[in-house]
Amino acid sequence: MDKWFEVVDIEAFKVDVENLKEKFKKERDPIENERHLEKIILWSNICWLIGFLTFWMKPNPLTVVCFSLFSFSRWTMIAHHVCHGGYDVRGKEGGRYSRFRFALGSLWRRWCDWFDWMLPEAWNLEHNHKHHYALGEIHDPDQVERNSEFIRSSNMPNFAKIIVVVIFSTMWKWWYYAPNTFKEYKIAEYKKIGKEFPKGYEPSDIFTLKSFFDGSVRVVELSEFIIRNVGVFFLFHFVLFPLPLLYFGSEYFWNGVINLLLAEILTNVHSFIVIACNHTGDDMYSFSNGCKAYSSLFYLRQVISSVDMTTGGDLNDFLHGFLNYQIEHHLFPDLSMRELQQIQPHVKEICIRHGVPYVQENVLKRVFQTVNVMTGKSSLRRLPENWAPLKRKKK
């Protein structure tokens, strides 16, 4: 068992974490937070504008990178932190950046705020609730080690497994995230109306596009998934959006389509790198059971199951999707991007003072860690089931 288990006082750790949270909540500046958000939105929109003005050209890096960054930033920075409540300063009746309104309720709001493969309502349920409150557990829908078991247990040579991981990273938003989030949305619908699951159905099983065709017992029908979720995005993004280019000739239309497809591949890879690595590596922990939300053990798990990457500076953080503050984000999910930047050194100091492992490495090292876990070369650590906070020695 790791040595730090023997000395950490997680009750004292919880007190310091919650005191820090209260301090920041009292001192928060909603106006500055919103200004910072609007700065990030401006950067995102500039990327879209450059892409839009050049996507009629032959496939080129400028268009591809700009469209990719636009899609990446709308999801990982803008939608992610708004949907967590990082900009809820006016309650349920608040402004555009309220989690109770953003991208919700209609196709128009989805198109204006965050138009992607995932249904925003499904994303909010799967990520904000299932992932955050079951981090590293069997019920965590985004537990990379469990979700990549089909690769880990394969008899393929390691280089072939790596190729599979690379291919997966180019399409994971529509192959994995869209169907898996919609599955959680349908599970919630079943529970709300008291409908029984199909016989043999296991809610915690990963659900990908493949699950529609491999005979899996499921709660999602392909037709509904296409109509309510991915179909409208595909139709608009890859057909209607470039369609006006046909007026100038079919060559321009196909240039636009190819640029969009290449940008889609790039944004998939980019988002995979900064998301899949957040809780994956042989220095991260997984758990066989749950714990009470906001308990001392809950706060401990958020730290020892998450990793920060290189932090500091809006440009660096923009390229990381502001997901390089993963420890702080899991401790305080309703903080704004600006507040995560401010609170990070304080969280790190508290962890070091209490002897709680605080992992921070550059993104390339975390990519290697993630690939090793996905291919079965390494595994997550396990928090011993018989370890209980009340049995720990105090400093």
XYZ file of C-alpha atoms in Angstrom:
395
model
C 0.000 0.000 0.000
C 1.268 3.508 -0.787
C 2.962 5.196 2.163
C 0.857 8.368 2.063
C -2.214 6.325 3.086
C -0.629 5.734 6.467
C -0.321 9.377 7.472
C -2.946 11.444 5.638
C -5.647 13.066 7.758
C -8.472 13.400 5.260
C -10.806 15.156 7.695
C -8.294 17.979 8.105
C -7.794 17.946 4.341
C -11.540 18.350 3.808
C -11.673 21.322 6.196
C -8.923 23.144 4.305
C -10.484 22.386 0.915
C -13.915 23.651 1.979
C -12.445 26.730 3.652
C -10.646 27.539 0.414
C -13.869 27.097 -1.531
C -15.775 29.437 0.778
C -13.027 32.037 0.580
C -13.137 32.059 -3.220
C -16.933 32.101 -3.333
C -17.001 35.178 -1.114
C -14.348 36.972 -3.152
C -15.556 35.973 -6.614
C -16.026 38.679 -9.203
C -18.856 37.650 -11.577
C -18.263 40.613 -13.870
C -14.582 39.788 -14.403
C -15.416 36.094 -14.776
C -17.911 36.872 -17.520
C -15.487 39.226 -19.238
C -12.895 36.457 -19.264
C -15.463 34.043 -20.705
C -16.339 36.529 -23.429
C -12.641 36.863 -24.246
C -12.457 33.101 -24.768
C -15.651 33.228 -26.847
C -14.087 35.990 -28.973
C -11.010 33.841 -29.610
C -13.274 30.929 -30.499
C -15.357 33.041 -32.886
C -12.233 34.442 -34.571
C -11.167 30.859 -35.260
C -14.561 30.165 -36.834
C -14.453 33.353 -38.923
C -11.005 32.542 -40.349
C -12.171 29.028 -41.133
C -15.352 30.324 -42.760
C -13.498 32.816 -44.959
C -11.054 30.178 -46.213
C -12.907 26.858 -46.288
C -13.735 27.232 -49.989
C -10.010 26.884 -50.726
C -8.276 23.595 -51.347
C -7.726 21.683 -48.102
C -5.213 23.680 -46.078
C -3.839 23.769 -42.500
C -5.180 27.242 -41.680
C -8.818 26.362 -42.329
C -8.548 22.951 -40.693
C -6.831 24.227 -37.527
C -9.206 27.170 -37.131
C -12.393 25.119 -37.540
C -10.914 22.478 -35.243
C -10.115 25.032 -32.527
C -13.598 26.506 -32.806
C -15.250 23.136 -32.222
C -12.751 22.279 -29.490
C -13.233 25.553 -27.617
C -17.047 25.542 -27.807
C -17.076 22.158 -26.069
C -14.152 21.990 -23.671
C -14.132 25.613 -22.508
C -17.390 27.408 -23.179
C -20.063 24.691 -22.922
C -18.170 22.679 -20.318
C -17.765 25.440 -17.754
C -21.081 27.164 -18.449
C -22.995 23.886 -18.114
C -21.294 23.255 -14.769
C -22.642 26.549 -13.440
C -19.379 28.482 -13.522
C -21.240 31.587 -14.693
C -24.516 31.253 -12.766
C -24.720 34.655 -11.149
C -28.396 35.360 -11.763
C -30.032 32.056 -10.821
C -32.401 30.045 -12.980
C -33.760 33.172 -14.603
C -30.241 34.342 -15.453
C -28.613 35.407 -18.663
C -27.267 33.575 -21.641
C -24.463 31.947 -19.673
C -26.739 30.249 -17.172
C -26.510 26.457 -17.062
C -30.311 26.371 -16.931
C -30.553 27.949 -20.382
C -27.317 27.387 -22.266
C -27.884 25.168 -25.341
C -31.027 23.687 -23.774
C -34.685 23.411 -24.670
C -34.665 23.863 -28.432
C -32.673 23.224 -31.578
C -32.227 27.003 -31.897
C -30.522 27.288 -28.508
C -28.390 24.259 -29.299
C -27.331 25.802 -32.610
C -26.584 29.214 -31.073
C -24.719 28.046 -27.976
C -23.126 24.649 -28.562
C -23.797 22.660 -31.704
C -21.929 19.360 -31.703
C -22.415 15.604 -31.966
C -23.641 15.373 -28.365
C -27.110 16.395 -27.235
C -26.441 19.032 -24.531
C -29.071 17.618 -22.165
C -27.451 14.186 -22.477
C -23.969 15.595 -21.950
C -25.067 17.435 -18.781
C -26.481 14.247 -17.326
C -23.622 11.933 -18.297
C -20.758 14.265 -17.459
C -21.938 16.645 -14.743
C -23.660 13.965 -12.689
C -22.586 10.442 -13.604
C -18.892 11.180 -14.190
C -18.305 13.785 -11.493
C -20.114 11.939 -8.708
C -18.753 8.494 -9.579
C -15.208 9.400 -10.581
C -13.054 6.312 -11.044
C -15.835 3.929 -9.990
C -17.517 1.140 -11.922
C -20.435 3.518 -12.599
C -18.200 6.233 -14.019
C -19.218 6.258 -17.715
C -15.872 7.801 -18.705
C -13.526 5.386 -16.918
C -10.930 4.889 -19.648
C -9.391 1.674 -18.328
C -12.748 -0.124 -18.197
C -13.979 1.353 -21.480
C -10.846 0.184 -23.303
C -10.978 -3.363 -21.947
C -11.620 -4.700 -25.455
C -8.183 -3.385 -26.437
C -6.434 -4.323 -23.184
C -7.622 -7.934 -23.308
C -6.941 -8.389 -27.013
C -4.254 -10.792 -28.237
C -3.012 -8.212 -30.736
C 0.640 -7.155 -30.519
C 1.190 -3.869 -28.686
C 1.927 -1.851 -31.851
C -1.438 -2.961 -33.291
C -3.184 -1.887 -30.081
C -1.563 1.528 -30.359
C -2.850 1.832 -33.934
C -6.379 1.044 -32.675
C -6.056 3.766 -30.013
C -4.906 6.285 -32.637
C -7.815 5.409 -34.955
C -10.248 5.645 -32.041
C -8.945 9.121 -31.157
C -9.861 10.419 -34.640
C -13.557 9.600 -34.249
C -14.284 9.234 -30.557
C -16.802 12.101 -30.317
C -19.332 10.474 -32.627
C -18.264 6.865 -32.073
C -18.213 6.924 -28.264
C -19.278 10.204 -26.665
C -22.485 10.879 -28.608
C -24.012 7.392 -28.155
C -22.761 6.932 -24.587
C -24.143 10.266 -23.386
C -27.446 9.609 -25.149
C -27.587 6.192 -23.470
C -27.402 7.874 -20.057
C -30.123 10.272 -21.162
C -32.393 7.371 -22.125
C -31.658 5.565 -18.853
C -32.833 8.662 -16.998
C -36.000 8.724 -19.124
C -36.675 5.065 -18.299
C -36.276 5.723 -14.577
C -38.425 8.852 -14.666
C -41.457 7.023 -16.073
C -40.782 3.799 -14.158
C -40.134 1.757 -17.286
C -38.230 -1.502 -16.833
C -34.964 -2.084 -18.649
C -34.873 -4.821 -21.289
C -33.996 -8.232 -19.908
C -30.246 -8.705 -19.634
C -29.473 -4.995 -19.912
C -26.532 -3.649 -17.881
C -26.682 0.173 -17.517
C -22.973 0.540 -16.705
C -21.804 -1.098 -19.958
C -20.102 1.194 -22.455
C -22.318 2.099 -25.406
C -20.719 3.008 -28.737
C -21.876 3.226 -32.331
C -20.897 -0.434 -32.669
C -23.511 -1.353 -30.049
C -26.305 -0.660 -32.541
C -25.094 -3.467 -34.795
C -23.520 -6.148 -32.575
C -26.685 -7.477 -30.979
C -26.203 -5.639 -27.672
C -29.230 -5.296 -25.404
C -29.910 -1.556 -25.433
C -32.293 1.229 -24.466
C -31.418 3.431 -27.446
C -32.819 2.826 -30.914
C -30.704 3.851 -33.909
C -33.505 5.879 -35.510
C -34.048 7.939 -32.353
C -30.311 8.443 -31.906
C -30.027 9.812 -35.448
C -33.135 12.017 -35.324
C -32.699 13.482 -31.831
C -28.934 13.515 -31.558
C -26.345 13.236 -34.344
C -28.429 13.490 -37.506
C -29.212 17.191 -37.324
C -25.569 18.065 -36.629
C -24.323 15.956 -39.535
C -26.918 17.388 -41.912
C -26.188 20.994 -41.060
C -22.419 20.818 -40.556
C -21.393 18.660 -43.506
C -24.210 19.305 -46.005
C -26.159 22.543 -45.508
C -23.262 24.656 -44.260
C -21.005 24.092 -47.329
C -23.960 23.809 -49.750
C -23.899 27.508 -50.887
C -20.404 26.891 -52.274
C -22.057 24.915 -55.075
C -23.099 28.264 -56.538
C -19.436 28.881 -57.364
C -18.810 25.325 -58.572
C -18.691 21.771 -57.266
C -14.942 22.019 -56.678
C -15.491 24.691 -54.008
C -18.224 22.641 -52.358
C -16.000 19.581 -52.059
C -13.109 21.720 -50.843
C -15.396 22.923 -48.067
C -16.563 19.414 -47.176
C -13.012 18.029 -47.083
C -11.801 20.938 -44.935
C -14.660 20.293 -42.501
C -13.928 16.566 -42.393
C -10.225 17.144 -41.734
C -11.096 19.672 -39.017
C -13.427 17.099 -37.468
C -10.627 14.534 -37.341
C -8.216 17.065 -35.838
C -10.632 18.297 -33.163
C -11.363 14.680 -32.214
C -7.667 13.986 -31.708
C -7.093 17.290 -29.882
C -9.998 16.767 -27.493
C -9.039 13.120 -26.938
C -5.541 14.165 -25.882
C -6.696 16.675 -23.272
C -9.755 14.726 -22.028
C -8.824 11.035 -21.996
C -5.605 11.828 -20.132
C -7.343 13.590 -17.239
C -7.871 10.509 -15.089
C -5.659 7.900 -16.701
C -2.207 6.577 -15.814
C -0.454 4.187 -13.461
C -0.384 6.991 -10.867
C -4.181 7.474 -10.901
C -6.595 5.575 -8.657
C -9.815 3.673 -9.330
C -12.399 2.438 -6.836
C -14.654 -0.575 -6.487
C -17.375 1.235 -4.571
C -18.937 4.641 -4.152
C -18.716 7.266 -1.445
C -20.864 10.090 -0.117
C -20.697 13.291 -2.147
C -18.630 16.045 -0.517
C -17.361 13.755 2.216
C -13.686 13.761 3.137
C -13.180 10.609 1.052
C -14.990 12.224 -1.877
C -12.605 15.197 -1.897
C -9.613 12.878 -1.613
C -10.791 10.834 -4.604
C -11.127 13.917 -6.792
C -7.430 14.621 -6.294
C -5.915 11.154 -6.474
C -7.989 10.270 -9.572
C -7.185 13.454 -11.515
C -4.124 15.021 -13.070
C -3.247 18.620 -13.855
C -1.186 19.456 -16.896
C 0.953 22.530 -17.572
C -0.991 25.518 -16.251
C -0.809 29.282 -16.561
C -1.599 31.872 -19.229
C -4.765 32.119 -21.293
C -3.121 30.947 -24.526
C -1.644 27.836 -22.924
C -4.908 27.135 -21.121
C -6.927 27.719 -24.304
C -4.897 25.084 -26.136
C -5.507 22.716 -23.207
C -9.233 23.531 -23.209
C -8.809 24.737 -19.605
C -8.868 21.023 -18.760
C -5.321 21.288 -17.456
C -6.913 22.290 -14.114
C -8.612 18.935 -13.721
C -7.921 18.503 -10.003
C -9.346 21.918 -9.195
C -12.269 21.385 -11.559
C -13.275 18.144 -9.842
C -12.977 19.692 -6.396
C -14.924 22.805 -7.445
C -16.825 22.062 -10.683
C -18.870 25.264 -10.540
C -15.885 27.620 -10.687
C -15.258 29.687 -13.802
C -12.179 29.229 -15.975
C -10.618 32.378 -14.517
C -11.209 31.139 -10.967
C -9.599 27.790 -11.737
C -6.462 29.662 -12.752
C -6.507 31.584 -9.490
C -7.254 28.705 -7.138
C -4.772 26.176 -8.585
C -1.665 27.158 -6.561
C -3.727 27.164 -3.344
C -5.062 23.656 -4.006
C -1.576 22.409 -4.791
C -0.232 23.882 -1.538
C -2.994 22.238 0.513
C -2.355 18.845 -1.087
C 1.395 19.041 -0.506
C 0.883 20.156 3.106
C -1.438 17.224 3.822
C 0.652 14.659 1.957
C -2.052 14.033 -0.672
C -0.539 13.117 -4.076
C -0.897 16.052 -6.477
C 0.044 14.897 -9.972
C 0.982 17.522 -12.558
C 2.824 16.730 -15.781
C 2.973 17.990 -19.336
C 0.431 16.690 -21.816
C 2.875 14.520 -23.796
C 3.799 12.494 -20.713
C 0.110 12.031 -19.949
C -0.564 10.828 -23.490
C 2.022 8.073 -23.025
C 0.443 7.175 -19.674
C -3.009 6.988 -21.273
C -1.887 4.875 -24.229
C -0.149 2.466 -21.853
C -3.344 1.983 -19.854
C -5.540 1.621 -22.936
C -3.245 -1.028 -24.422
C -2.910 -2.949 -21.147
C 0.753 -2.157 -20.654
C -0.084 -0.526 -17.320
C -3.135 -0.146 -15.081
C -4.724 2.279 -12.696
C -3.933 1.896 -9.019
C -6.623 0.514 -6.718
C -7.682 2.136 -3.481
C -7.882 -0.803 -1.030
C -11.476 -1.685 -0.163
C -10.598 -2.194 3.486
C -9.048 1.252 3.797
C -11.326 3.493 5.859
C -10.639 7.083 6.884
C -11.415 6.425 10.527
C -8.586 3.908 10.688
C -5.940 6.322 9.473
C -3.333 7.736 11.765
C -3.289 11.483 12.177
C -0.190 13.555 11.656
